[in-house]
mmCIF file of C-alpha atoms in Angstrom:
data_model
loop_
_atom_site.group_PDB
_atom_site.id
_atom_site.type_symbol
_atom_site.label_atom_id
_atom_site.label_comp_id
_atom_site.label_asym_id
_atom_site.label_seq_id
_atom_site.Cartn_x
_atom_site.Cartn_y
_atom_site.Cartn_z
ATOM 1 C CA UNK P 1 9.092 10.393 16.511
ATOM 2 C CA UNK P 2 8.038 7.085 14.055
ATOM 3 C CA UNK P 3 6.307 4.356 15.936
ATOM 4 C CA UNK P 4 4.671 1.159 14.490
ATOM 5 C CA UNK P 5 2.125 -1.029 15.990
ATOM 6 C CA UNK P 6 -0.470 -3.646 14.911
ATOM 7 C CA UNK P 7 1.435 -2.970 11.444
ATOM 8 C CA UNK P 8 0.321 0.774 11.279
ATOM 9 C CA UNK P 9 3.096 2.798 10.371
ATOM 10 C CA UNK P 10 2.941 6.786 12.355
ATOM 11 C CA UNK P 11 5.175 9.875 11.606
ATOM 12 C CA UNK P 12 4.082 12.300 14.475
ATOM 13 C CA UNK P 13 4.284 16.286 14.222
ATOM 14 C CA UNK P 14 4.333 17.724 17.848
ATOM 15 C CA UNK P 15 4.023 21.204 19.373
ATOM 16 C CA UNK P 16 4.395 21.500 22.889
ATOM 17 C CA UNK P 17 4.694 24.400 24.056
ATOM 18 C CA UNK P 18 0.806 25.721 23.628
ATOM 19 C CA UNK P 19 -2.222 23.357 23.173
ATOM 20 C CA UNK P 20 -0.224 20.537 22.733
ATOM 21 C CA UNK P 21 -0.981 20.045 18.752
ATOM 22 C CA UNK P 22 -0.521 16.816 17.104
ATOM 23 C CA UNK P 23 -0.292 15.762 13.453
ATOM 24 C CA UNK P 24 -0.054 12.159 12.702
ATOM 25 C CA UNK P 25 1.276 11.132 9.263
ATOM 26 C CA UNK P 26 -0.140 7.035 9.005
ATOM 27 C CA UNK P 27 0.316 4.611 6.640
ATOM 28 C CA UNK P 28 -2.721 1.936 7.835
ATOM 29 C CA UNK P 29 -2.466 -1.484 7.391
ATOM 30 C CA UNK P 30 -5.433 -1.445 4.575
ATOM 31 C CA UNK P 31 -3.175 0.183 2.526
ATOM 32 C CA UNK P 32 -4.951 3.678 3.330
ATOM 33 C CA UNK P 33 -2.772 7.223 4.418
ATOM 34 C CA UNK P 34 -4.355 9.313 6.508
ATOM 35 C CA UNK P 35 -3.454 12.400 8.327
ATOM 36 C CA UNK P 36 -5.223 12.985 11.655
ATOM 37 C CA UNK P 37 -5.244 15.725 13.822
ATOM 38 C CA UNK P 38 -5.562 16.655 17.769
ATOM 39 C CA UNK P 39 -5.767 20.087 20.266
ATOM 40 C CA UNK P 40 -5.866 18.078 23.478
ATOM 41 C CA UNK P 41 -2.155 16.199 23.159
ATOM 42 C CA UNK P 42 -3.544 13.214 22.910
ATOM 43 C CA UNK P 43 -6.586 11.666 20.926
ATOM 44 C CA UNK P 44 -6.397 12.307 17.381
ATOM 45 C CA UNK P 45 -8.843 12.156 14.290
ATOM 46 C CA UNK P 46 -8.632 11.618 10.845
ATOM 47 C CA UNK P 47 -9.041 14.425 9.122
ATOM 48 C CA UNK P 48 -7.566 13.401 5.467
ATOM 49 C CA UNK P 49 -7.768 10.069 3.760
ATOM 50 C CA UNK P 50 -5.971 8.303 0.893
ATOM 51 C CA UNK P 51 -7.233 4.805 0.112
ATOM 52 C CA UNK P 52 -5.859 1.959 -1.900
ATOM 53 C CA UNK P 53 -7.963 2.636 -4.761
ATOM 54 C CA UNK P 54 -7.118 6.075 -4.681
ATOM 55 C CA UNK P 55 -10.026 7.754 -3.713
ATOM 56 C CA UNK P 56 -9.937 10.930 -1.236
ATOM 57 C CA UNK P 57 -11.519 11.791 1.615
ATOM 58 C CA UNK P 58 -11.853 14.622 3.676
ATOM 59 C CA UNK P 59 -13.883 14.192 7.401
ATOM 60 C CA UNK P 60 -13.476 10.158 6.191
ATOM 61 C CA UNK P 61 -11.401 7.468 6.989
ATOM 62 C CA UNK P 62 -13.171 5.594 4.305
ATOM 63 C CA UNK P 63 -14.385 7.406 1.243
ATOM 64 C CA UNK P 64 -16.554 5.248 -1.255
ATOM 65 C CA UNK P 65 -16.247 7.496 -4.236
ATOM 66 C CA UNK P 66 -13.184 9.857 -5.760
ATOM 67 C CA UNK P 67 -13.524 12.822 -3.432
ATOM 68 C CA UNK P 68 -15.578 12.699 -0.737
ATOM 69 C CA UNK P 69 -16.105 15.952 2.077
ATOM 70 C CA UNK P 70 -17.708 14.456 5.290
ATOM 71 C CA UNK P 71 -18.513 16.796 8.250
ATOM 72 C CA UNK P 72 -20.729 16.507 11.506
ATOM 73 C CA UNK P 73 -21.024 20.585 11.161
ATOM 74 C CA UNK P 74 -21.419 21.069 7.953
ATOM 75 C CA UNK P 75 -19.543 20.600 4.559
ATOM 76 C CA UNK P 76 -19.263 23.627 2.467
ATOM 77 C CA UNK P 77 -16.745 23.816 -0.301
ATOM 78 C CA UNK P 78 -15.235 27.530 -0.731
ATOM 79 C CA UNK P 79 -13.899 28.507 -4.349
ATOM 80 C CA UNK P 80 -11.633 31.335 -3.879
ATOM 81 C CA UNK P 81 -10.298 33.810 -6.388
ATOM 82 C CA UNK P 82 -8.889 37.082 -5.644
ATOM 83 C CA UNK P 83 -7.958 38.886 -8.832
ATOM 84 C CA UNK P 84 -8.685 42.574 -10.343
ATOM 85 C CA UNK P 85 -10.080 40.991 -13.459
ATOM 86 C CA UNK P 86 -13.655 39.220 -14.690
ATOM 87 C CA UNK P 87 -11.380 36.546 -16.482
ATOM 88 C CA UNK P 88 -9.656 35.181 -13.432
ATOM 89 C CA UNK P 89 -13.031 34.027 -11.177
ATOM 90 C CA UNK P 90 -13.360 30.387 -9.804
ATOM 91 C CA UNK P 91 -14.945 27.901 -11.689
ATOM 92 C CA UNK P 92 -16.477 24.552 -11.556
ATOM 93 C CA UNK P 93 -15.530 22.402 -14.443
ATOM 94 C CA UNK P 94 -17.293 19.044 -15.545
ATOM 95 C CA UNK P 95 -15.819 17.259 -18.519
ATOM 96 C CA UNK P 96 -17.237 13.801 -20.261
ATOM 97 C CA UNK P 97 -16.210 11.493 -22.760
ATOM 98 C CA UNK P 98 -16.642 8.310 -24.229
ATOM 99 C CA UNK P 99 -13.359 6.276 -24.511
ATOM 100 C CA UNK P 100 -10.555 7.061 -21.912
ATOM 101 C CA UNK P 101 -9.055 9.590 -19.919
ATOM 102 C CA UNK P 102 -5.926 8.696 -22.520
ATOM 103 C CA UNK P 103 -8.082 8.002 -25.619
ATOM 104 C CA UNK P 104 -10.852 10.314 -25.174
ATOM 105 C CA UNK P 105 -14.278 9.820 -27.761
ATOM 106 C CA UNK P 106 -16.957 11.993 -28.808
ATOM 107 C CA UNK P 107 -20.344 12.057 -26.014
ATOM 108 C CA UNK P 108 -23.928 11.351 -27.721
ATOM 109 C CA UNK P 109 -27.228 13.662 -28.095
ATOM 110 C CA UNK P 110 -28.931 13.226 -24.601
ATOM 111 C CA UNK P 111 -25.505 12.071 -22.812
ATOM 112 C CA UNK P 112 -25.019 13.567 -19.090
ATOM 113 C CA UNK P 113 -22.425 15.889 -18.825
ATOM 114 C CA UNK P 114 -22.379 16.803 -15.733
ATOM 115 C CA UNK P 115 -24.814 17.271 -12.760
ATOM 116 C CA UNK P 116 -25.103 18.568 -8.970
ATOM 117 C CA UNK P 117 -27.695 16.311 -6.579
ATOM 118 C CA UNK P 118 -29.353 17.469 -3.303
ATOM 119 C CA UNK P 119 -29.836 14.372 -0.991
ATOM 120 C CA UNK P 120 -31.533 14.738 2.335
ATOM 121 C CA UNK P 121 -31.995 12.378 5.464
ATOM 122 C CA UNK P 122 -35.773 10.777 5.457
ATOM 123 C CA UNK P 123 -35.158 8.823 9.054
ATOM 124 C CA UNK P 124 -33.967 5.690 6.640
ATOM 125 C CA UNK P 125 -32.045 6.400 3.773
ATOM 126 C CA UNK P 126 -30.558 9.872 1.619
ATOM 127 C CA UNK P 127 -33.000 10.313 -0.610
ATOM 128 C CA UNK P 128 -32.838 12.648 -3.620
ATOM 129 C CA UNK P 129 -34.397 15.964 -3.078
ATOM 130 C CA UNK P 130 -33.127 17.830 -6.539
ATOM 131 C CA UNK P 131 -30.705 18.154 -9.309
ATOM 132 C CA UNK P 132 -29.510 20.295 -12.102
ATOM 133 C CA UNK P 133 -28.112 18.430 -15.030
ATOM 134 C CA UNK P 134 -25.931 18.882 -17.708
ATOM 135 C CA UNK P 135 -26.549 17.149 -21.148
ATOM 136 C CA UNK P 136 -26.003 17.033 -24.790
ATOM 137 C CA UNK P 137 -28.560 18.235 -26.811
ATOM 138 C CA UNK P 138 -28.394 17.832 -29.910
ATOM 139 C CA UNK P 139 -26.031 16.182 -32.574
ATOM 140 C CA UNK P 140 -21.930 16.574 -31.176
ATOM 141 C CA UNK P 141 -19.779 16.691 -33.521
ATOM 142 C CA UNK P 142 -16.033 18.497 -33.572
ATOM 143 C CA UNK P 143 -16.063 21.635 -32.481
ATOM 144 C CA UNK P 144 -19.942 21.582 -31.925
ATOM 145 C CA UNK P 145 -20.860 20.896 -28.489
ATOM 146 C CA UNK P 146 -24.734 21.419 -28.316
ATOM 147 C CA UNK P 147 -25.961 21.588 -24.387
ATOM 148 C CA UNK P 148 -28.963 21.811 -22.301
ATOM 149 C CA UNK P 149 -29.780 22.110 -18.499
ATOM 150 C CA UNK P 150 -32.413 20.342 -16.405
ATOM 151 C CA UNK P 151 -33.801 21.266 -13.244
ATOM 152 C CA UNK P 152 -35.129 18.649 -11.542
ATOM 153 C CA UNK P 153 -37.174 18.133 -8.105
ATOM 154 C CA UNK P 154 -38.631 15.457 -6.197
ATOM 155 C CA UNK P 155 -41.896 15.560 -5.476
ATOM 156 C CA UNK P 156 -42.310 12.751 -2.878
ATOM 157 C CA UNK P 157 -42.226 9.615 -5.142
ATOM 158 C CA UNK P 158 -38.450 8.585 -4.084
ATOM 159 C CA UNK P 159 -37.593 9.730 -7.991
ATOM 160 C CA UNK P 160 -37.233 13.125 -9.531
ATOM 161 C CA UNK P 161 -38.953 14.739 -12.280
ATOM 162 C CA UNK P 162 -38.026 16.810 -14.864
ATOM 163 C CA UNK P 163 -39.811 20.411 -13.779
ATOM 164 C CA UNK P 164 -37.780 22.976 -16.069
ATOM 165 C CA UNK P 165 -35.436 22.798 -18.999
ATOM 166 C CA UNK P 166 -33.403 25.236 -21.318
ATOM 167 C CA UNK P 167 -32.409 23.991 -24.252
ATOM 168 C CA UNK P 168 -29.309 24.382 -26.466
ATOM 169 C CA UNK P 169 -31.197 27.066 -28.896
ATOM 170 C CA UNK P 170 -32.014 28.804 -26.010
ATOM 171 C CA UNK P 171 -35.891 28.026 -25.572
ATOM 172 C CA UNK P 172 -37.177 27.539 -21.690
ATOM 173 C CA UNK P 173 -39.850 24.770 -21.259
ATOM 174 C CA UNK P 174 -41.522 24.438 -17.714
ATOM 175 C CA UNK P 175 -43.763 21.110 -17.386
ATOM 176 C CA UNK P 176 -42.397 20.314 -20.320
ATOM 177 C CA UNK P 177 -39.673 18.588 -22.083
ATOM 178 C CA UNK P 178 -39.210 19.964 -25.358
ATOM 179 C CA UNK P 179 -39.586 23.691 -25.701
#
């Protein structure tokens, strides 16, 4: 059935005849979508999240970034690929550039590419724990796409520091910045 009230809009899945399932399809009066969820038959809970802006949220009925997975047991992301063959394995891409998504321009030497951050909990705030990062290293040019990785931890100062690096030609520098 559709009902509206205090300007939400709801399109509600039901199954009846077990647990009493129920799948709500709402349009919110921030201009949000959600889809929410319920085993009991009668409270439901967001479980996925459109905003105005666009962003997405999993676990959130308010994500503050593009894609956010929010979970009070845990939040693991599972890349799945089932396939006789080494070329068809799952991947995590991260692309950059300067410009726009439609007019696209070449990164710089010592641009971020990419990165993956560790935040923990300290009683107050998330503060960063570690990262590995993705940069340019080197001169880009076409076809020429020189690139480094950084590991770095934190090692109680509320910042992190650089601890290992390999660079485009291949050298490894630990405590050190340019091997």
């Amino acid at each position: 059935h559709i009902e509206s009230s205090d300007n939400t809009s709801v399109l509600r899945l039901m199954e009846t005849t077990g647990q009493d399932s129920i799948w709500d399809l709402r349009a919110a009066s921030n201009n949000s979508f959600h889809i929410s969820g319920s085993t009991d038959g009668s409270t439901t809970t967001a479980m996925f999240t459109i905003t105005d802006t666009g962003n997405v949220g999993i676990g959130t009925t308010a994500p503050d970034e593009n894609f956010v997975v929010s979970s009070d047991s845990g939040s693991d992301i599972i890349f799945g690929s089932h396939h006789n063959t080494d070329t068809n394995s799952s991947r995590l891409f991260f692309f950059k550039s300067g410009g726009t998504a439609a007019s696209p321009t070449i990164v710089a030497d010592d641009e971020m590419i990419g990165a993956m951050y560790a935040y923990g909990h300290d009683g107050v705030n998330y503060e960063s724990a570690a990262a590995i990062i993705f940069d340019a290293d080197d001169t880009v040019s076409s076809n020429v796409m020189p690139g480094r990785i950084e590991f770095h931890t934190n090692e109680g100062s509320q910042a992190l520091t650089e601890q290992m690096r390999i660079a485009a030609n291949g050298n490894v520098g630990i405590g050190t910045t340019a091997p």
